[in-house]
Amino acid sequence: MSYLVRKFPFTVRAAYAGLQQTPIELEEASLNVGATRNKTFSSIVVPLIGVSVLAGALLSFVYCVSEVSTSLLLGGANYNDAPLTYWIRDVNAGLPPLFGAGPAAALGVLMMVLQMIVIVATNAILKTRASAMTGI
Amino acid sequence: MVTITLKNLRKTFGEVVATDDVNMVLEDGKLSTLLGPSGCGKTTLLRLIAGFYEPDHGEIYFDDRNVTDIPPNKRNTGMCFQSYALWPHMTVFDNISYGLKIKRVQGMKYTPSAIDKRVNNALELVQMSGLGERTPHQLSGGQQQRVALARALVIEPDVLLLDEPLSNLDAKLRVEMREEILRIQGELGITTVYVTHDQIEALSISDMVAVMDVGYIQQYAPPREIYDSPQTLFVADFIGKCTFLDGEISALGDTLSVRLPDGQIVKGMTPLLGYPFQLNELVRCAVRPEDLHSVATSLEDNMISGVVNQVVFVGSNIEVNFNVGEVSATSLLPSDAELEPGSLIKLYAPLSQMMVLPIGGIDALRKIPGHPLYASTES
Ligand SMILES: Nc1ncnc2c1ncn2[C@@H]1O[C@H](COP(=O)(O)OP(=O)(O)OP(=O)(O)O)[C@@H](O)[C@H]1O
Ligand SMILES: [Mg+2]
């Protein structure tokens, strides 16, 4: 919940930017040939802004995973829901299930790898969209 | 098919009056153009008809049906946008078939093969066969424009709304597509509203032309009438070339006498029937270059004398720029006329071709009983 609240704006911003980039004529052209508002939304608006929303959501995910401050605050209360950072601290401090600096570092690397994958994926998606719109 | 009736339409954007006092009947199966300079409200009027804007006041009828409050997707108009508005995430084929997939004929869907056939026909019509699998960004501007046209036509709309549909084509293709639009429009008998700022295009393809300026319809008439009897100075100036001579009315009657600042008197007629001219009213005489002759055709002809300023050879004719007092005027003469800059010139204009018009423009039209603008004085 807390992640949602803190990172939701990223997703909204992305969707909003997508909407602003989409000329109103594209929707009007759809209405003009007889499509209802709902049909226009699902066939024109969503495909055109959907990609930006997805990208925004992925980015939010990256931020959530590495979120330290919220994790430390809430992690103690609900161990199972805690994200990686909380684990890393735990592991480092020598609590079960694993302990010692080695596994903690491994988890840190895992986190970095995960973030990189997501960021690369996001960029790839954004690029295809950009090239679909501009032809570059 | 439908007759479109616009009653007392007005649309503003905040302070900007985009279009106002629009009263016109666009007849069933006819091609009417909205002609005017950039920003005069052509697109706004078209979008009102399509239903994308709600008018501040006034009504729009398709036949007897008041469609003012009907949403755009229920109006069955086919619009070709000035910006094309093709969907970038769909292929050309999908762009065109989109409307057909939605369309129901007596509650029935088109079958996939029927859709295929119609889309391919539409592509052929706009000379784009074989390009169906491309996406819009893989097309040139002119090709995109033609896809937009095909997309509007394929749904067989009651009303075809074209916003400068040929602006991006080269001269040859433009003439071809113009013929094509005329042919399709004539064959299907679709009531068509065609927006352009190209006067030649407007005069050559239209049944009716509405000349617009700063949001107002200046004149709505067949092309010939627009050219022969312009109702306002704006129309006279915008359509074809005109030489303007300012003066005061010195005698009233069927023929009006106008005293020019240098004392010459010219006689002319007004194309604006019913306008209450007054003695000493400031007016402007408009005459087309081809109506200023080097020899008189009748004793009644006006004689205008001036000083030659410049002689330009334009092929079949010569264009003579000369000064009448302070005013510069233009005449088109046979190319065998021999004239030198600085020499005196005498030209003759038939009475009937000397058009006397009031200065007021739209405000002058409001003074004419029976004119669409007469009753609707600014509220
Ligand atoms: N959405 C809008 N918001 C505010 N003003 C607008 C809007 N649309 C048009 N206008 C204004 O209304 C007037 C008429 O615009 P319109 O687009 O109808 O002109 P046009 O005749 O189609 O011009 P062009 O030939 O350049 O396309 C212009 O002064 C324009 O700035
Ligand atoms: Mg326009």
XYZ file of C-alpha atoms and ligand atoms in Angstrom:
547
model
C 0.000 0.000 0.000
C 2.662 2.398 1.007
C 4.600 1.741 -2.214
C 1.510 2.295 -4.235
C 0.898 5.659 -2.630
C 4.454 6.828 -3.008
C 5.081 5.635 -6.535
C 1.654 5.907 -8.110
C 2.412 9.455 -9.335
C 5.068 8.060 -11.689
C 2.505 5.918 -13.440
C -0.045 8.717 -13.572
C 2.517 11.102 -14.952
C 3.445 8.667 -17.664
C -0.192 8.146 -18.625
C -0.830 11.858 -18.577
C 2.185 12.576 -20.756
C 0.945 9.899 -23.139
C -2.486 11.519 -23.282
C -1.031 14.927 -23.938
C 1.110 13.587 -26.739
C -1.903 12.052 -28.426
C -3.619 14.603 -30.666
C -7.329 14.913 -30.011
C -7.975 14.436 -33.734
C -6.980 10.786 -33.435
C -9.888 10.222 -31.088
C -12.223 12.393 -33.135
C -11.381 10.469 -36.273
C -12.530 7.344 -34.494
C -15.809 8.906 -33.340
C -16.268 10.243 -36.849
C -16.382 6.801 -38.447
C -18.981 5.693 -35.948
C -17.044 4.308 -32.985
C -18.525 4.839 -29.520
C -16.496 6.552 -26.803
C -15.714 3.196 -25.207
C -14.582 1.668 -28.457
C -12.425 4.727 -29.132
C -10.909 4.428 -25.692
C -10.024 0.759 -26.040
C -8.916 0.796 -29.699
C -7.236 4.166 -30.000
C -6.500 5.754 -26.646
C -5.265 2.699 -24.734
C -2.923 1.378 -27.437
C -1.471 4.836 -27.900
C -0.941 5.692 -24.247
C -0.853 2.130 -22.888
C 2.828 1.763 -23.588
C 3.703 4.871 -21.629
C 1.599 3.625 -18.735
C 3.396 0.279 -18.782
C 6.754 1.999 -18.842
C 5.725 4.173 -15.920
C 4.555 1.138 -13.975
C 7.837 -0.698 -14.561
C 9.837 2.279 -13.395
C 7.707 2.510 -10.276
C 8.454 -1.156 -9.667
C 12.181 -0.505 -9.839
C 11.913 2.277 -7.313
C 9.801 0.125 -5.009
C 12.228 -2.745 -4.981
C 15.089 -0.595 -3.851
C 13.082 1.522 -1.500
C 15.067 1.730 1.713
C 13.263 4.226 3.868
C 9.806 2.722 3.672
C 11.203 -0.774 3.982
C 13.002 -0.100 7.189
C 9.964 1.557 8.654
C 7.429 -1.103 7.736
C 9.533 -4.186 7.146
C 9.777 -5.047 10.828
C 6.044 -5.166 11.203
C 5.425 -7.572 8.402
C 8.437 -9.659 7.604
C 6.990 -11.623 4.680
C 5.948 -8.545 2.688
C 9.256 -6.783 3.158
C 11.274 -6.090 0.031
C 14.859 -6.878 -0.737
C 16.447 -4.008 1.129
C 14.995 -5.164 4.396
C 16.355 -8.639 3.773
C 19.731 -7.281 2.981
C 19.881 -5.487 6.304
C 18.644 -8.570 8.107
C 21.099 -10.859 6.439
C 23.928 -8.527 7.163
C 22.957 -8.335 10.807
C 23.169 -12.097 11.093
C 19.520 -12.932 11.542
C 18.019 -16.130 10.036
C 17.447 -17.508 7.429
C 20.864 -16.450 6.102
C 23.581 -14.400 7.672
C 26.882 -12.724 7.031
C 28.148 -10.080 4.649
C 28.541 -12.517 1.718
C 24.884 -13.433 1.168
C 23.904 -9.815 1.799
C 26.190 -8.653 -0.975
C 24.801 -11.362 -3.230
C 21.309 -10.100 -2.607
C 22.509 -6.577 -3.358
C 23.863 -7.729 -6.698
C 20.628 -9.530 -7.440
C 18.749 -6.317 -6.789
C 20.961 -4.358 -9.135
C 20.596 -6.945 -11.869
C 16.817 -6.938 -11.494
C 16.714 -3.149 -11.723
C 18.895 -3.104 -14.771
C 16.698 -5.628 -16.559
C 13.607 -3.613 -15.855
C 15.183 -0.337 -16.912
C 16.473 -1.842 -20.126
C 13.050 -3.332 -20.833
C 11.371 -0.003 -20.171
C 13.713 1.795 -22.486
C 13.190 -0.777 -25.205
C 9.420 -0.384 -24.993
C 9.607 3.387 -24.981
C 11.868 3.296 -28.015
C 9.564 1.127 -30.085
C 6.736 3.423 -29.265
C 8.753 6.478 -30.142
C 9.814 4.964 -33.431
C 6.284 3.859 -34.219
C 5.165 7.455 -33.812
C 8.010 9.217 -35.495
C 9.361 6.697 -37.927
C 12.944 6.946 -36.708
C -28.400 11.806 -48.633
C -29.014 14.982 -46.748
C -29.406 18.713 -46.978
C -27.487 20.527 -44.260
C -29.059 23.624 -42.789
C -27.085 25.906 -40.515
C -29.121 28.367 -38.502
C -27.608 31.360 -36.782
C -24.510 29.453 -35.661
C -21.929 31.009 -33.413
C -18.796 29.531 -31.883
C -16.319 31.362 -29.687
C -13.163 30.299 -27.921
C -12.965 32.614 -24.945
C -12.505 36.044 -26.472
C -11.972 34.776 -30.006
C -15.065 34.714 -32.193
C -14.194 31.812 -34.490
C -17.397 31.934 -36.480
C -20.625 33.853 -36.132
C -24.015 34.495 -37.737
C -23.754 31.518 -40.028
C -26.962 30.921 -41.933
C -26.689 28.682 -44.924
C -28.260 25.729 -46.668
C -25.890 23.158 -48.130
C -27.996 21.305 -50.608
C -28.374 17.592 -51.011
C -25.703 16.091 -53.234
C -23.958 19.396 -53.863
C -20.347 20.264 -53.298
C -19.973 23.465 -51.325
C -16.647 25.022 -50.466
C -15.669 27.153 -47.532
C -13.076 29.531 -48.906
C -11.092 32.081 -46.975
C -7.715 33.076 -45.601
C -6.020 31.277 -42.727
C -7.810 31.671 -39.418
C -11.153 32.774 -40.861
C -13.061 29.932 -39.215
C -13.316 27.282 -41.925
C -12.164 24.382 -39.785
C -14.322 25.565 -36.916
C -17.420 25.521 -39.098
C -16.556 22.077 -40.433
C -16.038 20.738 -36.926
C -19.389 22.152 -35.865
C -21.016 20.171 -38.671
C -19.099 17.022 -37.685
C -20.139 17.524 -34.069
C -16.727 17.973 -32.465
C -17.679 21.420 -31.246
C -20.881 22.483 -29.613
C -22.058 25.865 -30.919
C -22.554 28.730 -28.458
C -25.956 29.081 -30.050
C -27.702 28.157 -33.243
C -28.819 24.890 -34.795
C -27.637 22.359 -37.330
C -30.115 20.284 -39.311
C -29.505 17.234 -41.489
C -32.710 17.323 -43.521
C -35.432 17.823 -40.903
C -33.424 16.221 -38.133
C -31.938 18.630 -35.607
C -28.492 17.153 -34.975
C -27.162 19.981 -32.819
C -27.106 17.737 -29.732
C -26.286 14.487 -31.496
C -22.793 13.114 -30.816
C -20.334 12.888 -33.722
C -20.439 9.102 -33.957
C -24.174 9.180 -34.665
C -24.048 11.755 -37.462
C -22.642 9.540 -40.212
C -20.257 12.131 -41.554
C -16.910 11.238 -43.092
C -14.235 13.740 -42.222
C -10.830 14.198 -43.739
C -8.774 16.091 -41.166
C -6.392 18.908 -42.022
C -3.750 17.005 -40.008
C -4.823 13.646 -41.559
C -5.181 12.110 -38.057
C -4.229 8.621 -39.178
C -3.757 6.181 -36.325
C -0.013 5.576 -36.050
C -0.323 2.175 -34.379
C -2.353 0.682 -37.225
C -1.507 -0.232 -40.782
C -3.045 1.628 -43.701
C -5.424 -1.280 -44.208
C -6.517 -1.236 -40.554
C -6.932 2.527 -40.630
C -9.381 2.205 -43.486
C -11.168 -0.940 -42.316
C -11.686 0.362 -38.770
C -14.909 2.201 -39.602
C -16.239 -0.647 -41.740
C -15.821 -3.107 -38.874
C -17.976 -0.882 -36.709
C -20.558 -0.060 -39.320
C -23.818 -1.989 -39.355
C -26.075 -2.093 -42.371
C -29.580 -2.869 -41.169
C -28.079 -4.359 -38.039
C -25.706 -6.598 -40.002
C -21.921 -6.561 -39.879
C -19.785 -6.615 -42.985
C -18.148 -9.997 -43.549
C -14.323 -10.047 -43.492
C -14.229 -10.647 -47.231
C -16.601 -7.744 -47.880
C -14.399 -5.523 -45.750
C -11.342 -6.704 -47.656
C -12.954 -5.900 -50.944
C -14.148 -2.466 -49.939
C -10.841 -1.447 -48.433
C -8.989 -2.550 -51.537
C -11.438 -0.648 -53.710
C -10.901 2.436 -51.599
C -7.137 2.057 -51.869
C -7.410 1.717 -55.611
C -9.580 4.795 -55.773
C -6.876 6.919 -54.169
C -4.132 5.203 -56.174
C -2.583 3.503 -53.178
C -3.048 -0.157 -54.092
C -0.450 -2.432 -52.559
C 0.461 -0.069 -49.743
C -2.096 -1.450 -47.291
C 0.440 -3.134 -45.046
C 2.486 0.001 -44.426
C 2.077 2.057 -41.302
C 1.320 5.772 -41.662
C 4.854 6.879 -40.819
C 6.130 4.900 -43.798
C 4.107 7.126 -46.142
C 4.781 10.525 -47.648
C 2.555 13.444 -46.695
C 0.562 13.163 -49.903
C 0.065 9.431 -49.440
C -1.133 9.978 -45.890
C -3.580 12.538 -47.173
C -4.962 10.005 -49.626
C -5.337 7.375 -46.924
C -7.274 9.900 -44.867
C -9.532 10.465 -47.865
C -10.045 6.726 -48.365
C -10.851 6.280 -44.696
C -13.535 8.960 -44.867
C -15.054 7.638 -48.097
C -15.083 3.937 -47.321
C -17.871 4.175 -44.747
C -20.140 5.763 -47.365
C -21.094 8.742 -45.229
C -24.156 10.929 -45.754
C -21.961 13.977 -45.527
C -18.362 14.275 -46.623
C -16.295 16.878 -44.785
C -12.935 17.639 -46.358
C -10.511 19.967 -44.617
C -7.958 21.029 -47.237
C -7.670 17.453 -48.517
C -5.270 18.255 -51.332
C -2.982 20.780 -49.698
C 0.009 18.446 -49.633
C -0.119 17.031 -53.133
C 1.962 18.155 -56.073
C 0.207 20.065 -58.841
C -0.395 17.067 -61.095
C -1.670 14.752 -58.374
C -3.791 17.557 -56.996
C -5.660 17.928 -60.262
C -6.040 14.155 -60.507
C -7.367 13.790 -56.979
C -9.619 16.779 -57.476
C -11.183 15.059 -60.480
C -11.389 11.883 -58.418
C -13.169 13.596 -55.540
C -15.563 15.251 -57.971
C -16.261 11.929 -59.662
C -16.837 10.022 -56.420
C -18.881 12.847 -55.005
C -20.998 13.069 -58.134
C -21.465 9.317 -58.457
C -22.414 8.734 -54.846
C -24.220 12.063 -54.604
C -22.709 12.779 -51.208
C -23.377 16.226 -49.796
C -19.860 17.557 -49.492
C -18.311 20.447 -47.620
C -14.877 21.241 -48.911
C -12.504 23.574 -47.119
C -9.766 25.322 -49.036
C -7.913 28.599 -49.197
C -7.132 28.108 -52.871
C -9.559 30.220 -54.896
C -8.895 28.463 -58.203
C -9.646 25.126 -56.585
C -12.819 26.513 -55.028
C -14.108 28.124 -58.210
C -13.371 25.104 -60.362
C -14.947 22.308 -58.336
C -17.815 23.848 -56.400
C -21.514 24.061 -56.902
C -21.560 26.737 -54.245
C -18.805 28.786 -52.654
C -18.949 30.414 -49.240
C -16.298 33.089 -48.936
C -15.384 33.651 -45.308
C -13.424 36.333 -43.522
C -12.797 36.741 -39.789
C -15.553 34.295 -38.906
C -18.303 35.651 -41.144
C -19.715 34.337 -44.379
C -19.173 37.208 -46.776
C -21.010 35.648 -49.672
C -22.535 32.286 -50.405
C -23.241 31.798 -54.091
C -22.320 29.796 -57.200
C -18.726 30.354 -58.409
C -19.705 32.540 -61.379
C -21.762 34.822 -59.233
C -18.948 35.125 -56.690
C -16.633 36.243 -59.464
C -19.055 38.435 -61.413
C -20.945 40.033 -58.552
C -18.875 40.145 -55.391
C -20.995 41.410 -52.525
C -18.220 42.835 -50.420
C -14.848 44.394 -51.076
C -13.240 41.436 -49.364
C -14.750 39.019 -51.866
C -13.794 41.228 -54.810
C -10.234 41.364 -53.570
C -9.920 37.721 -52.540
C -11.370 36.253 -55.723
C -9.294 37.200 -58.715
C -7.554 40.513 -59.098
C -9.218 43.839 -58.756
C -8.241 47.442 -59.077
C -9.869 49.626 -56.475
C -10.685 53.307 -56.886
C -11.945 55.208 -53.852
C -14.490 57.979 -54.257
C -17.744 59.560 -53.160
C -21.172 58.970 -54.568
C -22.099 62.030 -56.597
C -25.338 60.811 -58.156
C -27.752 58.006 -57.299
C -29.835 55.851 -59.573
C -29.542 52.577 -61.410
C -26.113 53.703 -62.425
C -24.165 55.321 -59.665
C -21.754 58.183 -60.283
C -18.621 58.272 -58.195
C -16.279 61.224 -57.916
C -12.653 60.188 -57.602
C -10.272 62.324 -55.506
C -8.665 63.794 -58.642
C -12.046 64.986 -59.898
C -12.721 62.319 -62.516
C -16.230 60.907 -62.436
C -16.760 57.214 -63.054
C -20.115 55.572 -63.479
C -20.865 52.085 -62.385
C -23.382 49.663 -61.014
C -23.457 47.872 -57.717
C -23.569 44.093 -57.500
C -25.044 44.540 -54.048
C -28.726 44.831 -54.817
C -30.870 46.459 -52.185
C -28.117 48.358 -50.421
C -29.253 51.880 -49.532
C -26.522 54.080 -51.012
C -26.518 57.723 -49.993
C -25.248 60.866 -51.623
C -21.635 61.675 -50.667
C -21.181 58.222 -49.135
C -17.612 56.965 -49.339
C -17.477 53.970 -51.654
C -14.954 51.959 -53.578
C -15.135 51.066 -57.260
C -13.755 47.700 -58.198
C -12.833 46.732 -61.718
C -11.119 43.617 -63.010
C -7.924 44.062 -65.060
C -9.471 42.306 -68.054
C -12.386 44.765 -68.073
C -10.160 47.779 -68.634
C -9.817 48.084 -72.403
C -7.656 50.277 -74.564
C -10.570 51.101 -76.875
C -14.107 52.031 -75.956
C -16.782 49.454 -76.757
C -19.671 51.859 -76.261
C -20.186 55.582 -75.864
C -21.226 55.089 -72.258
C -17.928 53.525 -71.229
C -15.982 55.086 -68.427
C -12.759 56.668 -69.448
C -10.002 56.487 -66.890
C -6.735 58.251 -67.463
C -3.520 57.618 -65.646
C 0.233 57.404 -65.918
C 1.910 54.143 -66.850
C 4.089 52.824 -64.102
C 5.235 49.422 -65.235
C 4.575 47.046 -68.115
C 4.864 43.315 -67.482
C 4.753 40.710 -70.208
C 2.687 37.744 -69.009
C 2.551 35.630 -72.141
C -0.737 36.069 -73.943
C -1.211 39.560 -72.540
C 0.649 42.439 -71.025
C -0.120 43.610 -67.542
C -0.008 47.366 -67.235
C 0.386 48.956 -63.836
C -0.595 52.591 -63.875
C -1.466 55.347 -61.443
C -4.789 57.148 -61.269
C -3.919 60.079 -59.030
C -2.489 58.359 -55.976
C -4.081 54.996 -56.609
C -2.256 52.241 -58.435
C -4.343 50.248 -60.874
C -3.819 47.224 -63.080
C -5.058 46.434 -66.538
C -4.633 43.422 -68.774
C -4.167 44.438 -72.418
C -3.432 42.632 -75.662
C 0.298 42.167 -75.998
C 0.514 44.284 -79.163
C -0.240 47.481 -77.217
C 2.839 49.664 -77.117
C 3.344 51.477 -73.866
C 6.262 53.096 -72.120
C 6.540 53.723 -68.388
C 5.787 57.385 -67.717
C 3.453 57.827 -70.677
C -0.165 58.858 -70.362
C -2.739 56.115 -70.780
C -6.480 56.205 -71.411
C -8.502 53.133 -70.646
C -12.170 52.341 -70.989
C -14.349 50.301 -68.662
C -17.920 49.335 -69.453
C -20.485 50.676 -66.992
C -21.619 47.206 -66.057
C -18.098 46.112 -65.145
C -17.416 49.030 -62.836
C -18.579 47.589 -59.525
C -19.480 50.099 -56.848
C -19.313 48.695 -53.328
C -19.848 50.188 -49.888
C -16.863 50.382 -47.561
C -18.494 48.580 -44.634
C -18.128 44.903 -45.566
C -20.223 42.812 -43.203
C -21.857 45.866 -41.656
C -23.051 46.938 -45.086
C -24.657 43.520 -45.611
C -26.584 43.990 -42.394
C -28.346 47.018 -43.923
C -29.876 44.994 -46.738
C -33.439 43.817 -46.108
C -33.729 40.124 -46.832
C -30.036 39.368 -46.438
C -29.271 36.479 -44.043
C -27.331 38.914 -41.871
C -30.041 41.606 -41.909
C -32.070 40.719 -38.829
C -29.233 39.308 -36.769
C -27.568 42.496 -35.654
C -24.789 41.873 -33.154
C -26.200 40.713 -29.840
N -9.458 25.205 -29.955
C -9.305 26.518 -30.117
N -9.070 27.332 -29.065
C -8.951 28.663 -29.227
N -9.023 29.309 -30.416
C -9.233 28.565 -31.495
C -9.384 27.140 -31.426
N -9.597 26.667 -32.661
C -9.566 27.732 -33.476
N -9.357 28.886 -32.786
C -9.321 30.249 -33.355
O -10.486 30.435 -34.122
C -10.205 31.097 -35.344
C -10.643 30.234 -36.525
O -9.843 29.060 -36.560
P -10.004 27.940 -37.669
O -9.145 26.798 -37.272
O -11.434 27.656 -37.871
O -9.380 28.649 -38.954
P -9.223 28.106 -40.444
O -10.062 28.978 -41.299
O -9.474 26.647 -40.497
O -7.682 28.419 -40.738
P -6.600 27.575 -41.588
O -6.829 27.878 -43.027
O -5.300 28.139 -41.095
O -6.775 26.133 -41.230
C -8.710 31.381 -35.330
O -8.553 32.714 -34.911
C -8.163 30.427 -34.311
O -7.040 30.967 -33.667
Mg -8.265 24.965 -40.884
